[in-house]
Short mmCIF file of C-alpha atoms and ligand atoms in Angstrom, two decimals:
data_model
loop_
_atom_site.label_atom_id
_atom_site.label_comp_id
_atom_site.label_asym_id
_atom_site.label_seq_id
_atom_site.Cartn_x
_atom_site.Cartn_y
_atom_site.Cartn_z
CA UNK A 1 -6.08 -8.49 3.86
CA UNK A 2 -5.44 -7.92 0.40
CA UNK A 3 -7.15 -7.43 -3.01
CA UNK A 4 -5.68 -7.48 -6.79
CA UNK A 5 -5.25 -3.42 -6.89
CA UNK A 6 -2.82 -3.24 -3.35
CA UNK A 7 -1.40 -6.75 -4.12
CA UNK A 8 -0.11 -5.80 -7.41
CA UNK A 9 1.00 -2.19 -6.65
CA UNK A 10 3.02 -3.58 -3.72
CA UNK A 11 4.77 -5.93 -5.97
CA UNK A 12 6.16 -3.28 -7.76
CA UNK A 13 6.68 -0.75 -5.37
CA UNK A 14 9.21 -3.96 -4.24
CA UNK A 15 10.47 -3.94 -7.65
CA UNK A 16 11.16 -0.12 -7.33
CA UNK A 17 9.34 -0.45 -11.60
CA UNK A 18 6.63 1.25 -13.07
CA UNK A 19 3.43 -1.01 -13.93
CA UNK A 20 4.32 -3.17 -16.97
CA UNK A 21 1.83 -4.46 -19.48
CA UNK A 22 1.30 -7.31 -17.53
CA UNK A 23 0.11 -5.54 -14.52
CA UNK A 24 -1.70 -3.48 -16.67
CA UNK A 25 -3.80 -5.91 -18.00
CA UNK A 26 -4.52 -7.64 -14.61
CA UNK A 27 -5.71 -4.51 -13.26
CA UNK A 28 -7.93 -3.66 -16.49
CA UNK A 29 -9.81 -7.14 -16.20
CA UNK A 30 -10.11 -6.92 -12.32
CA UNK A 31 -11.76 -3.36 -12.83
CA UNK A 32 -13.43 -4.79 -15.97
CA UNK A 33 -15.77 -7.29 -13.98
CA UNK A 34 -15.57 -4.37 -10.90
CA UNK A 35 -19.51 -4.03 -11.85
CA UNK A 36 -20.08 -8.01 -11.99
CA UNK A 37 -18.08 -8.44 -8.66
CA UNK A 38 -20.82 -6.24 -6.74
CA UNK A 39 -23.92 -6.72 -8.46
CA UNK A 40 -22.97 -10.75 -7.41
CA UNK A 41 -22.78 -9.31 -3.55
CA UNK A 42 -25.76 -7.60 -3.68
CA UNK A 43 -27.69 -10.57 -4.67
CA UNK A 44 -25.48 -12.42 -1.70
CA UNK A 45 -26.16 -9.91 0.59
CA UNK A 46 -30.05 -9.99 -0.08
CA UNK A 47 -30.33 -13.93 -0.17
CA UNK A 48 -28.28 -14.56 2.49
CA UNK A 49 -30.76 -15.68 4.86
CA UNK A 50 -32.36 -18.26 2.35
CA UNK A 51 -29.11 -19.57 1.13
CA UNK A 52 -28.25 -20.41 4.43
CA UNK A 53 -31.36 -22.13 5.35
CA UNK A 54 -31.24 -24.26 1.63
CA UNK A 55 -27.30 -25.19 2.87
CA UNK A 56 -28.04 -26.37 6.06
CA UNK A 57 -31.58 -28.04 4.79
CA UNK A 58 -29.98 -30.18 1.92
CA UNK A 59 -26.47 -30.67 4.44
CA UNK A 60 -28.82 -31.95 7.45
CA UNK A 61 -30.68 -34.20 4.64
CA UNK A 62 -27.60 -35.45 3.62
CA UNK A 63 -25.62 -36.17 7.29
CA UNK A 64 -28.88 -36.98 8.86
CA UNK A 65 -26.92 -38.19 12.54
CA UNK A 66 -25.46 -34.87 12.79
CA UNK A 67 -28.69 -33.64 14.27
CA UNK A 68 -29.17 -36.83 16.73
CA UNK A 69 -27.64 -37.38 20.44
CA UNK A 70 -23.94 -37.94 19.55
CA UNK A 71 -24.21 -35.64 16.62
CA UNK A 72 -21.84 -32.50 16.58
CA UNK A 73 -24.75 -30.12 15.82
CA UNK A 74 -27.37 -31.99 18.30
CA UNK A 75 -27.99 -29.27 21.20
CA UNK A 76 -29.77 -25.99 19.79
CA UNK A 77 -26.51 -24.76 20.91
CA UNK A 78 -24.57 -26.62 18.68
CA UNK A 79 -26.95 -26.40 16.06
CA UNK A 80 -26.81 -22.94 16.13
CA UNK A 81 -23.04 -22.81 16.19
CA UNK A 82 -22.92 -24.47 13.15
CA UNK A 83 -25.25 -22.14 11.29
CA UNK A 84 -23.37 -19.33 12.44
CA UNK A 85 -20.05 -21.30 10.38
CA UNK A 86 -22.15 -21.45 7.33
CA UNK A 87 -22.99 -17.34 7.78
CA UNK A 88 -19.22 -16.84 8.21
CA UNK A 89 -18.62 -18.88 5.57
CA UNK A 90 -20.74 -16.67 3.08
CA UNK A 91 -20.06 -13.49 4.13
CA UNK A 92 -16.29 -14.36 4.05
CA UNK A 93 -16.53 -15.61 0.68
CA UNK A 94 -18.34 -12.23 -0.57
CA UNK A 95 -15.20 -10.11 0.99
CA UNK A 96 -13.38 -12.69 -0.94
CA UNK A 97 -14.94 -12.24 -4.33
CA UNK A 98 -15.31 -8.50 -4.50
CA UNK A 99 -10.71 -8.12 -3.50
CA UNK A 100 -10.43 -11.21 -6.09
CA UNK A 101 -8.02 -12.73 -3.28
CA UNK A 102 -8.47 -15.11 -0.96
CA UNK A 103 -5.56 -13.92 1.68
CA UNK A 104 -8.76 -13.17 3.78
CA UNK A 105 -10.08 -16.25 4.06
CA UNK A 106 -6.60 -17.53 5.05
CA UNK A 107 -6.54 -14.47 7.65
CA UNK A 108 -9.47 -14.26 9.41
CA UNK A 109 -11.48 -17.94 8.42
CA UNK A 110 -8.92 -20.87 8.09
CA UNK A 111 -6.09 -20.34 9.96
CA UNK A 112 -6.59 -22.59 13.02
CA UNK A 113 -9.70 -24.01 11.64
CA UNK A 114 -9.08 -27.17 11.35
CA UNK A 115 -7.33 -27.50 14.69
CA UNK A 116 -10.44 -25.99 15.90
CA UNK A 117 -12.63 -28.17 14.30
CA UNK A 118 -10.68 -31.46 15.12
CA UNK A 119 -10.46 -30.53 19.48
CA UNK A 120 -14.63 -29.74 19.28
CA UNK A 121 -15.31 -32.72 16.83
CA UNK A 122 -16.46 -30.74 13.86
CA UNK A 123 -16.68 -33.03 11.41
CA UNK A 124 -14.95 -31.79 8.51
CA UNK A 125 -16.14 -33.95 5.59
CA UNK A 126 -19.80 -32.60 6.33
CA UNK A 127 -18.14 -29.23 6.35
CA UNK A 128 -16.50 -29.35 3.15
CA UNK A 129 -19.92 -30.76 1.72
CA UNK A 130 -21.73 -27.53 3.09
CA UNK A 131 -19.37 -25.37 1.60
CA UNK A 132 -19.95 -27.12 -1.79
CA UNK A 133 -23.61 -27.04 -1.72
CA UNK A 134 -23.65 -23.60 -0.71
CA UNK A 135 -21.24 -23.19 -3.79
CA UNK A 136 -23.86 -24.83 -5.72
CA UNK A 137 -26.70 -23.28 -4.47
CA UNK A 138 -25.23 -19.66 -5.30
CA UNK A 139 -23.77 -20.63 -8.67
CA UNK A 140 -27.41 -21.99 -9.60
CA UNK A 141 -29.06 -18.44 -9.37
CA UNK A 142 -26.16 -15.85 -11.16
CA UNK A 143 -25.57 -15.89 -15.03
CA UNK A 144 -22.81 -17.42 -16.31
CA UNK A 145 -19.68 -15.19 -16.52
CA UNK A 146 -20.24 -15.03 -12.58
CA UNK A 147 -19.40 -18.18 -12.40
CA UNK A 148 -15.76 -18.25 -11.86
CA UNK A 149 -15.96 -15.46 -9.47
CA UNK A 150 -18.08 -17.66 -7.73
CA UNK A 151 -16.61 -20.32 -7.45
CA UNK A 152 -13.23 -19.15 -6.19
CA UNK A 153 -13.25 -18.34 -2.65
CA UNK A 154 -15.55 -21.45 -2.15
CA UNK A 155 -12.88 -23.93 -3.71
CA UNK A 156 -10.29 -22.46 -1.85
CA UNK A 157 -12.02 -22.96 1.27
CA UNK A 158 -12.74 -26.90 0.26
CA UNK A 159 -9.45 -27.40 -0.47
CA UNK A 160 -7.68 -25.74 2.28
CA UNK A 161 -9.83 -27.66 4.46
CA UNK A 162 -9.37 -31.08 2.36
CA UNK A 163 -5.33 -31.08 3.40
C1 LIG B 1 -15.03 -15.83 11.28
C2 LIG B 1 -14.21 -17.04 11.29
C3 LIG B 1 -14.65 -18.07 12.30
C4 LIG B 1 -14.97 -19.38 12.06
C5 LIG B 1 -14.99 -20.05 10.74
C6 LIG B 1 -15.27 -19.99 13.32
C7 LIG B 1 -15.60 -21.31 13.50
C8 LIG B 1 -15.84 -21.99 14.75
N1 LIG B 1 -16.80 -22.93 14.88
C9 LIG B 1 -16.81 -23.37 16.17
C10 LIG B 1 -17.68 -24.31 16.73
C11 LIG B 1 -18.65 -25.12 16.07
N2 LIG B 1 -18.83 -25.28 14.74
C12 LIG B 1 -19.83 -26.18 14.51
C13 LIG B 1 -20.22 -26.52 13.13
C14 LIG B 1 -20.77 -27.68 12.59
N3 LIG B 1 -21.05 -28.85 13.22
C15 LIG B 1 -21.54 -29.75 12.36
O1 LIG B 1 -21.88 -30.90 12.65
C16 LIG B 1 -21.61 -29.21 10.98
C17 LIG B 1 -20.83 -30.06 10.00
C18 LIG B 1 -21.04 -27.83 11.13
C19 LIG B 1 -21.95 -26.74 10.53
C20 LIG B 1 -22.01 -26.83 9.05
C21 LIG B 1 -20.34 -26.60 15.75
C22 LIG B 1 -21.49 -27.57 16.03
C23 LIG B 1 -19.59 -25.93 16.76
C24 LIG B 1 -19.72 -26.06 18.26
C25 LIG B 1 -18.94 -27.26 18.73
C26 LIG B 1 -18.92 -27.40 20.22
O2 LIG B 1 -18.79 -26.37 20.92
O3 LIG B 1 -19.00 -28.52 20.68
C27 LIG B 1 -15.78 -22.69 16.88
C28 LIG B 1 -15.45 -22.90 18.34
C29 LIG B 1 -15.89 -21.74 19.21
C30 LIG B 1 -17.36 -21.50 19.13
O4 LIG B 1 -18.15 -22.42 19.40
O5 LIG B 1 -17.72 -20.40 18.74
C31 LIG B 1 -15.16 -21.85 16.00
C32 LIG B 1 -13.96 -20.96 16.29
N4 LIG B 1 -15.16 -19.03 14.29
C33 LIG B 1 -14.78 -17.86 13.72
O6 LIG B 1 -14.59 -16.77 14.32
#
């Protein structure tokens, strides 16, 4: 697990160098939007419930069969299984935006994941389409500098599941 402050201090603890300007400055802006990173968490943390339920509402609208016999979430077992995803998903992504890294989602949410997915039948085309309406969904209700920060761990989640 890593964030922008131990990522960059190890790098030059490997170097054996004091921080340079360029370090520096990555570590001012990083502790510059510090106050954005958590207020954006907060909100997370208190809509998480609801921005599940909108996810899985507008993916089950979308992939309609999922839900029917045959369909990887049919079974309240299933179903549920799948919701649980979209929670780890979330909460993942929140670790993710407050180290501004995404070594965690590699660590504890993707490696394997696909594999995973692929022996159970996941289908991951409807899960890269949750992960971008949930995207969508949170993006719609912060101001516009959060944006990016947003965005971030949710892209990297689409694409390392798009390869
Ligand atoms: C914290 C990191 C972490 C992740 C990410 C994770 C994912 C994960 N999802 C699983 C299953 C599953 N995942 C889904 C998800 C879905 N099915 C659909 O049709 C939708 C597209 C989608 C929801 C959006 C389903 C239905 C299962 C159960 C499949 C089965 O057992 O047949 C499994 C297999 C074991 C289990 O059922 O618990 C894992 C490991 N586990 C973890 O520990």
């Amino acid at each position: 697990m890593k964030d922008t402050i131990n990522k960059t201090l190890e790098s030059y603890d490997l170097k054996g160098k004091y921080l340079d300007i360029e370090a520096i400055n990555k570590l001012e802006i990083y502790f510059k939007s510090a106050n954005l990173r958590i207020d954006i968490i907060k909100f997370i943390n208190e809509q998480a419930v609801l921005i599940i339920k909108e996810t899985s509402a507008e993916l089950f609208e979308e992939y309609i069969d999922l839900l029917r016999p045959g369909g990887n979430a049919y079974t309240t077992r299933r179903y549920a299984a799948c919701i649980r995803d979209l929670d780890y998903y979330l909460r993942y992504a929140t670790y993710s935006m407050l180290a501004d890294d995404p070594s965690i989602l590699d660590e504890r949410v993707l490696n394997g994941l696909k594999e995973t997915y692929n022996s159970l039948g996941v289908p991951i085309g409807a899960t890269i389409r949750a992960l971008s309406i949930m995207k969508k969904i949170v993006q719609k209700q912060v101001s516009q500098e959060a944006q990016n920060i947003v965005s971030l761990p949710f892209d990297y989640m689409i694409n390392s599941l798009s390869y």
